Short mmCIF file of C-alpha atoms and ligand atoms in Angstrom, two decimals:
data_model
loop_
_atom_site.label_atom_id
_atom_site.label_comp_id
_atom_site.label_asym_id
_atom_site.label_seq_id
_atom_site.Cartn_x
_atom_site.Cartn_y
_atom_site.Cartn_z
CA MET A 1 37.46 38.95 166.14
CA GLY A 2 37.74 35.93 163.85
CA PHE A 3 34.96 33.44 163.17
CA THR A 4 33.59 32.57 166.62
CA ASP A 5 29.92 32.01 165.70
CA ARG A 6 27.86 28.94 166.56
CA HIS A 7 26.14 28.91 163.16
CA LEU A 8 26.84 30.06 159.62
CA LEU A 9 23.55 31.69 158.66
CA GLY A 10 24.68 34.48 156.36
CA ILE A 11 27.40 36.92 155.40
CA GLU A 12 25.57 39.87 156.95
CA HIS A 13 27.03 39.48 160.44
CA LEU A 14 30.51 38.26 159.51
CA SER A 15 33.49 40.55 160.06
CA PRO A 16 36.23 40.90 157.42
CA LEU A 17 38.51 39.03 159.83
CA ALA A 18 36.06 36.14 160.14
CA ILE A 19 35.77 35.96 156.35
CA THR A 20 39.55 35.93 156.01
CA GLU A 21 39.88 33.19 158.63
CA ILE A 22 37.45 30.95 156.74
CA LEU A 23 39.18 31.61 153.41
CA ASP A 24 42.67 30.97 154.84
CA LEU A 25 41.62 27.61 156.23
CA ALA A 26 39.82 26.80 152.95
CA ASP A 27 43.08 27.43 151.09
CA SER A 28 44.71 24.65 153.06
CA TYR A 29 41.80 22.34 152.25
CA VAL A 30 42.23 23.07 148.53
CA ALA A 31 45.73 21.60 148.88
CA LEU A 32 44.36 18.56 150.74
CA ASN A 33 41.69 18.02 148.09
CA ARG A 34 44.35 18.00 145.38
CA ALA A 35 46.44 15.40 147.21
CA PRO A 36 46.06 11.69 146.40
CA SER A 37 44.77 10.97 149.92
CA LYS A 38 42.03 13.42 150.87
CA HIS A 39 41.26 12.54 154.44
CA ALA A 40 41.50 14.66 157.54
CA ASP A 41 40.12 14.14 161.03
CA ALA A 42 38.56 17.52 161.85
CA LEU A 43 35.01 16.12 162.03
CA ARG A 44 35.78 12.56 163.13
CA GLY A 45 33.06 11.21 165.40
CA LEU A 46 30.63 13.98 164.43
CA THR A 47 27.33 13.58 162.61
CA GLN A 48 26.33 15.87 159.76
CA VAL A 49 22.78 15.93 158.44
CA ASN A 50 21.93 17.58 155.12
CA MET A 51 18.30 18.73 154.87
CA PHE A 52 17.51 20.10 151.42
CA PHE A 53 13.93 21.28 150.94
CA GLU A 54 14.83 22.67 147.49
CA ASN A 55 16.58 20.92 144.65
CA SER A 56 20.34 21.07 144.66
CA THR A 57 23.04 19.32 142.72
CA ARG A 58 26.33 21.04 143.46
CA THR A 59 25.70 22.37 146.94
CA GLN A 60 24.41 19.13 148.43
CA ALA A 61 27.14 17.01 146.81
CA SER A 62 29.73 19.54 147.90
CA PHE A 63 28.60 19.54 151.55
CA GLU A 64 28.45 15.74 151.53
CA LEU A 65 31.99 15.39 150.17
CA ALA A 66 33.26 18.07 152.52
CA GLY A 67 31.88 16.25 155.55
CA LYS A 68 33.15 12.85 154.41
CA ARG A 69 36.64 14.14 153.68
CA LEU A 70 36.80 15.46 157.23
CA GLY A 71 35.68 12.15 158.72
CA ALA A 72 32.06 13.00 159.68
CA ASP A 73 29.17 10.55 159.43
CA VAL A 74 27.00 12.21 156.80
CA MET A 75 23.31 11.62 156.26
CA ASN A 76 21.27 13.13 153.43
CA MET A 77 17.60 13.54 154.28
CA SER A 78 15.47 13.35 151.20
CA MET A 79 12.92 16.01 152.02
CA GLN A 80 10.81 15.15 148.98
CA THR A 81 9.85 11.86 150.59
CA SER A 82 9.99 12.95 154.21
CA SER A 83 7.24 13.73 156.68
CA ILE A 84 7.12 17.29 155.38
CA LYS A 85 4.97 15.90 152.62
CA LYS A 86 2.61 14.64 155.33
CA GLY A 87 2.28 18.16 156.75
CA GLU A 88 4.93 18.18 159.45
CA THR A 89 6.37 21.65 159.95
CA LEU A 90 9.98 22.54 159.33
CA ILE A 91 10.52 23.08 163.04
CA ASP A 92 9.00 19.71 164.01
CA THR A 93 11.24 17.96 161.52
CA ALA A 94 14.26 19.82 162.82
CA MET A 95 13.39 19.05 166.45
CA THR A 96 13.03 15.36 165.60
CA LEU A 97 16.41 15.35 163.94
CA ASN A 98 17.89 17.35 166.79
CA ALA A 99 16.82 14.62 169.20
CA MET A 100 19.07 12.24 167.25
CA ARG A 101 21.98 14.48 168.29
CA PRO A 102 23.59 15.60 165.06
CA ASP A 103 26.49 18.04 165.35
CA LEU A 104 26.04 19.88 162.06
CA LEU A 105 22.80 20.57 160.25
CA VAL A 106 23.05 21.84 156.67
CA VAL A 107 19.74 23.32 155.54
CA ARG A 108 18.34 24.66 152.28
CA HIS A 109 14.80 25.99 152.31
CA PRO A 110 12.67 28.08 149.91
CA HIS A 111 11.68 30.64 152.57
CA ALA A 112 13.90 33.56 153.56
CA GLY A 113 14.66 33.50 157.29
CA SER A 114 13.60 29.89 157.81
CA VAL A 115 17.12 28.61 158.45
CA ALA A 116 17.78 31.26 161.12
CA LEU A 117 14.49 30.36 162.80
CA LEU A 118 15.45 26.72 162.83
CA ALA A 119 18.85 27.54 164.30
CA GLN A 120 17.11 28.99 167.37
CA LYS A 121 15.36 25.68 168.02
CA VAL A 122 18.18 23.16 167.78
CA THR A 123 21.28 22.54 169.86
CA CYS A 124 23.70 21.79 167.01
CA ALA A 125 25.52 24.07 164.55
CA VAL A 126 23.41 25.12 161.56
CA LEU A 127 24.74 26.05 158.12
CA ASN A 128 22.53 27.93 155.70
CA ALA A 129 22.79 26.30 152.25
CA GLY A 130 20.38 28.87 150.77
CA ASP A 131 17.15 30.33 152.18
CA GLY A 132 14.82 31.74 149.54
CA ARG A 133 16.12 34.99 148.07
CA HIS A 134 17.88 35.84 151.31
CA GLU A 135 21.40 34.41 151.67
CA HIS A 136 23.71 31.68 150.39
CA PRO A 137 26.81 32.30 152.50
CA THR A 138 28.98 29.39 151.38
CA GLN A 139 28.43 30.40 147.74
CA ALA A 140 29.70 33.92 148.45
CA LEU A 141 32.67 32.49 150.37
CA LEU A 142 33.59 30.12 147.56
CA ASP A 143 33.29 32.95 145.06
CA ALA A 144 35.54 35.07 147.27
CA LEU A 145 38.12 32.30 147.50
CA THR A 146 38.08 31.88 143.72
CA ILE A 147 38.57 35.62 143.20
CA ARG A 148 41.31 35.87 145.83
CA ARG A 149 43.28 33.00 144.32
CA ARG A 150 42.89 34.28 140.75
CA LYS A 151 43.48 37.97 141.42
CA GLY A 152 45.92 37.61 144.31
CA ARG A 153 43.76 39.82 146.54
CA LEU A 154 40.19 40.39 147.65
CA HIS A 155 40.10 44.15 147.99
CA ARG A 156 40.04 47.15 145.65
CA LEU A 157 38.70 45.11 142.74
CA SER A 158 35.87 46.15 140.41
CA ILE A 159 33.26 43.43 140.26
CA ALA A 160 30.14 43.40 138.10
CA ILE A 161 27.26 41.18 139.22
CA CYS A 162 24.93 40.79 136.26
CA GLY A 163 21.44 39.66 135.39
CA ASP A 164 18.67 38.56 137.73
CA ILE A 165 19.76 40.33 140.90
CA ALA A 166 16.24 40.64 142.32
CA HIS A 167 15.66 36.91 142.79
CA SER A 168 19.18 35.95 143.72
CA ARG A 169 20.44 35.01 147.18
CA VAL A 170 23.87 34.54 145.57
CA ALA A 171 23.88 38.22 144.59
CA ARG A 172 22.78 39.37 148.06
CA SER A 173 25.47 37.39 149.88
CA ASN A 174 28.12 38.46 147.38
CA ILE A 175 27.19 42.15 147.54
CA MET A 176 27.63 42.04 151.32
CA LEU A 177 30.87 40.06 151.29
CA LEU A 178 32.56 42.02 148.52
CA GLY A 179 31.47 45.30 150.09
CA LYS A 180 32.87 44.32 153.50
CA MET A 181 36.20 43.52 151.84
CA GLU A 182 36.25 47.00 150.23
CA ASN A 183 35.66 46.22 146.59
CA ARG A 184 33.68 48.28 144.08
CA VAL A 185 30.53 46.39 143.25
CA ARG A 186 28.40 47.15 140.20
CA LEU A 187 25.01 45.62 139.54
CA VAL A 188 24.14 45.28 135.88
CA GLY A 189 20.72 44.26 134.59
CA PRO A 190 17.30 45.45 133.51
CA PRO A 191 15.46 47.64 136.05
CA THR A 192 12.79 44.92 136.34
CA LEU A 193 15.40 42.56 137.77
CA MET A 194 16.89 45.00 140.31
CA PRO A 195 15.80 44.51 143.92
CA SER A 196 13.91 47.27 145.69
CA GLY A 197 16.15 49.37 147.93
CA VAL A 198 19.09 48.90 145.59
CA ALA A 199 20.20 52.47 146.33
CA ASP A 200 20.97 51.48 149.93
CA LEU A 201 23.30 48.64 148.99
CA GLY A 202 26.39 50.77 148.40
CA VAL A 203 26.72 49.65 144.79
CA GLU A 204 26.66 51.28 141.35
CA VAL A 205 23.76 50.30 139.13
CA TYR A 206 23.82 49.97 135.32
CA ASP A 207 21.23 48.79 132.85
CA ASP A 208 23.67 48.63 129.95
CA MET A 209 26.09 45.70 129.90
CA ARG A 210 28.82 47.39 127.90
CA GLU A 211 28.93 50.35 130.29
CA GLY A 212 28.58 48.18 133.37
CA LEU A 213 31.43 45.89 132.36
CA ARG A 214 33.85 48.66 131.45
CA ASP A 215 37.24 47.92 133.05
CA VAL A 216 35.98 45.47 135.66
CA ASP A 217 38.23 42.73 137.05
CA VAL A 218 35.48 40.19 137.60
CA VAL A 219 32.21 39.47 135.77
CA MET A 220 29.81 37.45 137.86
CA MET A 221 26.81 36.18 135.92
CA LEU A 222 23.60 34.96 137.57
CA ARG A 223 20.99 32.47 136.48
CA LEU A 224 17.67 33.84 135.36
CA GLN A 225 15.60 32.44 138.27
CA LYS A 226 12.44 31.57 136.39
CA GLU A 227 11.06 29.57 139.31
CA ARG A 228 10.92 32.78 141.37
CA MET A 229 9.28 34.88 138.65
CA ASP A 230 5.56 35.24 138.36
CA GLY A 231 5.18 37.36 135.27
CA GLY A 232 6.78 39.61 132.69
CA PHE A 233 10.22 40.41 134.05
CA ILE A 234 11.87 40.04 130.63
CA PRO A 235 10.44 40.42 127.10
CA SER A 236 11.86 37.05 125.90
CA GLU A 237 14.95 34.93 126.59
CA ARG A 238 16.28 35.78 123.14
CA GLU A 239 15.95 39.48 123.77
CA PHE A 240 17.49 39.05 127.24
CA PHE A 241 20.52 37.28 125.79
CA HIS A 242 20.89 39.98 123.16
CA ARG A 243 20.97 42.77 125.77
CA TYR A 244 22.33 41.11 128.90
CA GLY A 245 23.75 37.72 127.94
CA LEU A 246 27.52 37.57 128.36
CA ASP A 247 29.46 36.78 125.19
CA HIS A 248 33.00 37.54 124.01
CA GLU A 249 31.93 40.85 122.47
CA LYS A 250 30.46 42.26 125.70
CA LEU A 251 33.29 40.81 127.76
CA ALA A 252 35.77 42.77 125.63
CA HIS A 253 34.66 45.89 127.58
CA ALA A 254 36.01 44.44 130.82
CA LYS A 255 39.72 44.34 131.67
CA GLU A 256 41.77 42.10 129.43
CA ASP A 257 42.37 39.66 132.27
CA ALA A 258 38.86 39.79 133.72
CA ILE A 259 37.52 36.45 134.92
CA VAL A 260 34.01 35.12 134.26
CA MET A 261 32.03 33.48 137.05
CA HIS A 262 28.63 31.79 137.36
CA PRO A 263 27.20 29.98 140.42
CA ALA A 264 25.42 27.41 138.23
CA PRO A 265 23.16 25.89 137.14
CA MET A 266 23.59 27.85 133.91
CA ASN A 267 21.05 28.65 131.23
CA ARG A 268 23.39 28.52 128.25
CA GLY A 269 22.38 30.98 125.57
CA VAL A 270 20.19 32.94 128.02
CA GLU A 271 22.51 34.67 130.51
CA ILE A 272 25.80 33.34 129.15
CA ASP A 273 27.13 32.12 125.83
CA GLY A 274 27.93 28.41 126.10
CA ASP A 275 31.35 28.69 124.44
CA LEU A 276 32.42 31.48 126.76
CA ALA A 277 31.30 29.48 129.80
CA ASP A 278 33.62 26.67 128.62
CA ASP A 279 36.52 28.94 127.68
CA ILE A 280 39.19 27.99 130.21
CA ASN A 281 41.12 31.19 129.48
CA ARG A 282 38.30 33.34 130.88
CA SER A 283 35.82 31.19 132.76
CA VAL A 284 36.53 30.01 136.34
CA ILE A 285 33.21 28.22 136.74
CA GLN A 286 34.77 24.79 137.36
CA GLU A 287 37.20 26.32 139.83
CA GLN A 288 34.24 27.77 141.75
CA VAL A 289 32.91 24.24 142.17
CA GLU A 290 36.30 23.05 143.43
CA MET A 291 36.54 25.95 145.90
CA GLY A 292 33.05 25.07 147.12
CA VAL A 293 34.19 21.81 148.70
CA ALA A 294 37.17 23.49 150.40
CA VAL A 295 35.11 26.38 151.76
CA ARG A 296 32.49 24.01 153.18
CA MET A 297 35.22 21.93 154.82
CA ALA A 298 36.63 25.09 156.39
CA ALA A 299 33.24 26.36 157.58
CA MET A 300 32.27 23.05 159.17
CA ASP A 301 35.71 22.58 160.73
CA LEU A 302 35.54 26.06 162.33
CA LEU A 303 31.98 25.53 163.56
CA ALA A 304 33.03 22.24 165.17
CA ARG A 305 35.95 24.03 166.86
CA ASN A 306 33.62 26.78 168.08
CA ALA A 307 31.23 24.19 169.50
CA ARG A 308 34.09 22.46 171.34
CA ALA A 309 35.29 25.81 172.72
CA ALA A 310 31.75 26.67 173.89
CA ALA A 311 31.43 23.25 175.55
CA ARG A 312 34.75 23.75 177.37
CA GLU A 313 33.65 27.17 178.59
CA GLY A 314 30.36 25.66 179.71
CA VAL A 315 32.20 23.06 181.76
CA MET A 316 34.46 25.68 183.32
CA ALA A 317 31.64 28.15 184.09
N1 LIG B 1 22.78 27.42 142.99
C1 LIG B 1 22.54 28.79 143.35
C2 LIG B 1 21.47 28.90 144.42
O1 LIG B 1 21.09 27.90 144.99
C3 LIG B 1 22.27 29.66 142.19
C4 LIG B 1 21.07 29.33 141.37
O2 LIG B 1 20.28 28.45 141.71
O3 LIG B 1 20.92 30.00 140.35
O4 LIG B 1 21.01 29.98 144.71
#
């Protein structure tokens, strides 16, 4: 089965075929985005609402551009100034918006599971743009597209995900996606930043960067998520960079053609050396951003198709 879901809430329930279908369509949107005229009609007449309860630069801009390029009417709700501040619950806000009949609701929220809960209450398609430490499906899909285009495949690769795994929804979604596509995933970081239950994730775990990076094809760095830390997870940022920060010396342990990724925002000089992040021979960080728009176009296009198919079936039933 391909991607037939009503919502995109996480990677957990996606099949390899569904993932491939989204990536294949995204590939065609990369070509469109590189053309002088970037408009398509896939979402013409539809309304997309972006509700971001947590700060976002790239993801919100990316979803907005994706919707506009496909012809949707896009509205960004500024949740900082919304009724939430007056004590309205997430569900009440969502129900109010739902009554305005949007077709696509893009939601980022600090609590794990909140986006799935909201999806049960509304009649439109919901896309999870990050819920707490839980999932960030479009980030994992854009990372997968970047890897597939750079490496020519998305299976039987060795991929090291490094740093603050415990607080990272990007890591969780990537571990699931890369595992489903039959890659070897290594987690590299200090034991204090490994999630509990790491043994059940089907990954190899290292606390030494040089060992963890040995012969990998992809090095995926993560931001140190200080906003989710409430105490002594690391001795100091300087010490962290010394042991776990990616620089050219540590990268030399990976394969010669290994690529360097980071979901951004980056803490330069903490988890990654600034020069390496800008080194276009190794770093694909800007390409990840480009793939983000294409993947979000593909995901929203497919959700709109699924909604139309469900409506047709409803009429025929
Ligand atoms: N932008 C990503 C996220 O929203 C990664 C990060 O914030 O470090 O999870």
